[in-house]
Amino acid sequence: MKVLDRGRSTAEGVFGRLHRRFASSLHDERVAARLGLALGLLFTTCAVTGAYSHVLQHPIGWLPIPTRPAGLYRITQGAHVTAGFASIPVLMAKLWVVSPKLIEWPVARDLRHVLERLALLLLVGGSVFLLFSGVVNLARWYPWNFYFPAAHYWVAWIAIGSLVMHIGATWATSSLALRRRSRLPAAELAHLDATRVDRRRFLGGVAAASGALVIGTVGGTLSWVSPLSFLAQRRPGNGPQGIPVNKTARQARVIDAAVDPAWRLSVTGAVVRELSLSRADLLAMTPRDAELPIACVEGWSASAHWSGVAVRDLLELAGAPPDATAIVHSIQTSGRYNRSELNRFETYDRDTLLATHLNGEELHLDHGYPLRLIAPNRPGVHQTKWIDRLEVVA
Ligand SMILES: Nc1nc2c(c(=O)[nH]1)N[C@H]1C(S)=C(S)[C@@H](COP(=O)(O)O)O[C@H]1N2
Ligand SMILES: [Mo]
């Protein structure tokens, strides 16, 4: 018993000392609630745009995503990455503000308390993992051997579940903390006034850090901010023909096959007649053109003028059924992005092109010469380059 008591009082002593070290007028429910609100908005933005990106990248058969507005994915994915970056200082501040709570003693009081703390642990761990993995993915540094999108996706569900539990558990205190001043008791009001400057400065600093990160990323999409965008991996305007490149023809090991005069586009599958078309055959077809963005999942994007043949025209020429879907195949044999599916909205849309030209010039090898897919409202990973086959699915 004595030993136990001593153990407990030592632990209490340690926790007590930690609490005193963390004593500050900023460990305040009002500050925590404000930061929580900001974090809630930023995380919701990430969750909604992330879910949208997921269904675009992993198409669900009965839920084909429309092709309009053509630039929607560009906005949602830019918002996803930007909101993620902006939430880093807010999360750090929130953790610091509530740190006395995180080191609370006793560690567990009752079952409800255990569940609350477990949810909190998952929420904190999940959020830190999501932000960290997102950032290092953008930096193309992979200190792990799992597939980033899958891990990011599943941890997001864990974080969402624990966030809902956390909001449920803290709703009463938070709404009380955000309550209007006029309804506060006099003693609390006096304390509030005495510490107002501290809180303002602190929250202002957090907002400024978030703002700097926003400016640091949005230049991956908005060219007029890009000189200031220290975090943007790619900038619109940089790269051959004014468009950034993620994977070059050399990295994809496609150069020889891409420049081979024997290259043909074959149209196969659920068609009346299979086709084999040379570049000259394609150039002799009705030219179609469209102004469309490349919008990478990494958040950067760039708009360009593309021309080539419409997938819809090719399907008509081959006698495919009007509601056919299709798969485009690249001559690239390795990698995850050597093929992609076109849903029925995409095969029907006249702006879904197999492009031969970019910004008025013959497509650069790194942009997919001799032929690449460019379609409205699609993630960059599905704008397949170096295409040699269009497989029609009825
Ligand atoms: N065959 C093939 N196509 C591909 C890729 C690839 O690795 N292989 N990368 C995709 C990605 S991630 C993006 S963002 C776009 C970029 O197109 P760009 O290099 O012309 O800008 O190409 C896509 N098409
Ligand atoms: Mo990409």
PDB file of C-alpha atoms in Angstrom, residues 137-138 140 142 233-234 240 243-249 251-252 294-300 337 366-367 380-381 385-386:
ATOM      1  CA  ASN A 137       4.671  12.909 -50.389  1.00  0.00           C
ATOM      2  CA  LEU A 138       4.816  16.345 -51.989  1.00  0.00           C
ATOM      3  CA  ARG A 140       8.803  12.970 -52.937  1.00  0.00           C
ATOM      4  CA  TYR A 142       9.200   8.168 -49.004  1.00  0.00           C
ATOM      5  CA  GLN A 233       7.112  21.697 -56.130  1.00  0.00           C
ATOM      6  CA  ARG A 234       5.974  22.651 -59.613  1.00  0.00           C
ATOM      7  CA  PRO A 240       8.740  22.119 -71.663  1.00  0.00           C
ATOM      8  CA  ILE A 243       3.807  22.962 -68.431  1.00  0.00           C
ATOM      9  CA  PRO A 244       5.525  21.130 -65.553  1.00  0.00           C
ATOM     10  CA  VAL A 245       6.404  17.429 -65.895  1.00  0.00           C
ATOM     11  CA  ASN A 246       6.279  14.822 -63.139  1.00  0.00           C
ATOM     12  CA  LYS A 247       7.553  11.799 -65.023  1.00  0.00           C
ATOM     13  CA  THR A 248       9.804  12.280 -68.031  1.00  0.00           C
ATOM     14  CA  ALA A 249       9.936   9.991 -71.064  1.00  0.00           C
ATOM     15  CA  GLN A 251      12.200   7.956 -66.441  1.00  0.00           C
ATOM     16  CA  ALA A 252       9.260   6.056 -67.930  1.00  0.00           C
ATOM     17  CA  ILE A 294      -3.389  19.384 -65.974  1.00  0.00           C
ATOM     18  CA  ALA A 295      -4.310  19.156 -62.290  1.00  0.00           C
ATOM     19  CA  CYS A 296      -1.930  16.970 -60.327  1.00  0.00           C
ATOM     20  CA  VAL A 297      -3.031  15.314 -57.075  1.00  0.00           C
ATOM     21  CA  GLU A 298      -0.024  17.047 -55.565  1.00  0.00           C
ATOM     22  CA  GLY A 299      -1.882  20.334 -55.841  1.00  0.00           C
ATOM     23  CA  TRP A 300      -0.089  22.048 -58.726  1.00  0.00           C
ATOM     24  CA  TYR A 337      -0.184   5.288 -64.170  1.00  0.00           C
ATOM     25  CA  ASP A 366       7.905  14.449 -71.816  1.00  0.00           C
ATOM     26  CA  HIS A 367       4.287  15.484 -72.261  1.00  0.00           C
ATOM     27  CA  GLY A 380      -3.337  14.399 -63.412  1.00  0.00           C
ATOM     28  CA  VAL A 381      -2.529  10.772 -62.658  1.00  0.00           C
ATOM     29  CA  LYS A 385       0.830   9.887 -71.612  1.00  0.00           C
ATOM     30  CA  TRP A 386       2.424   7.917 -74.512  1.00  0.00           C
TER      31      TRP A 386
END
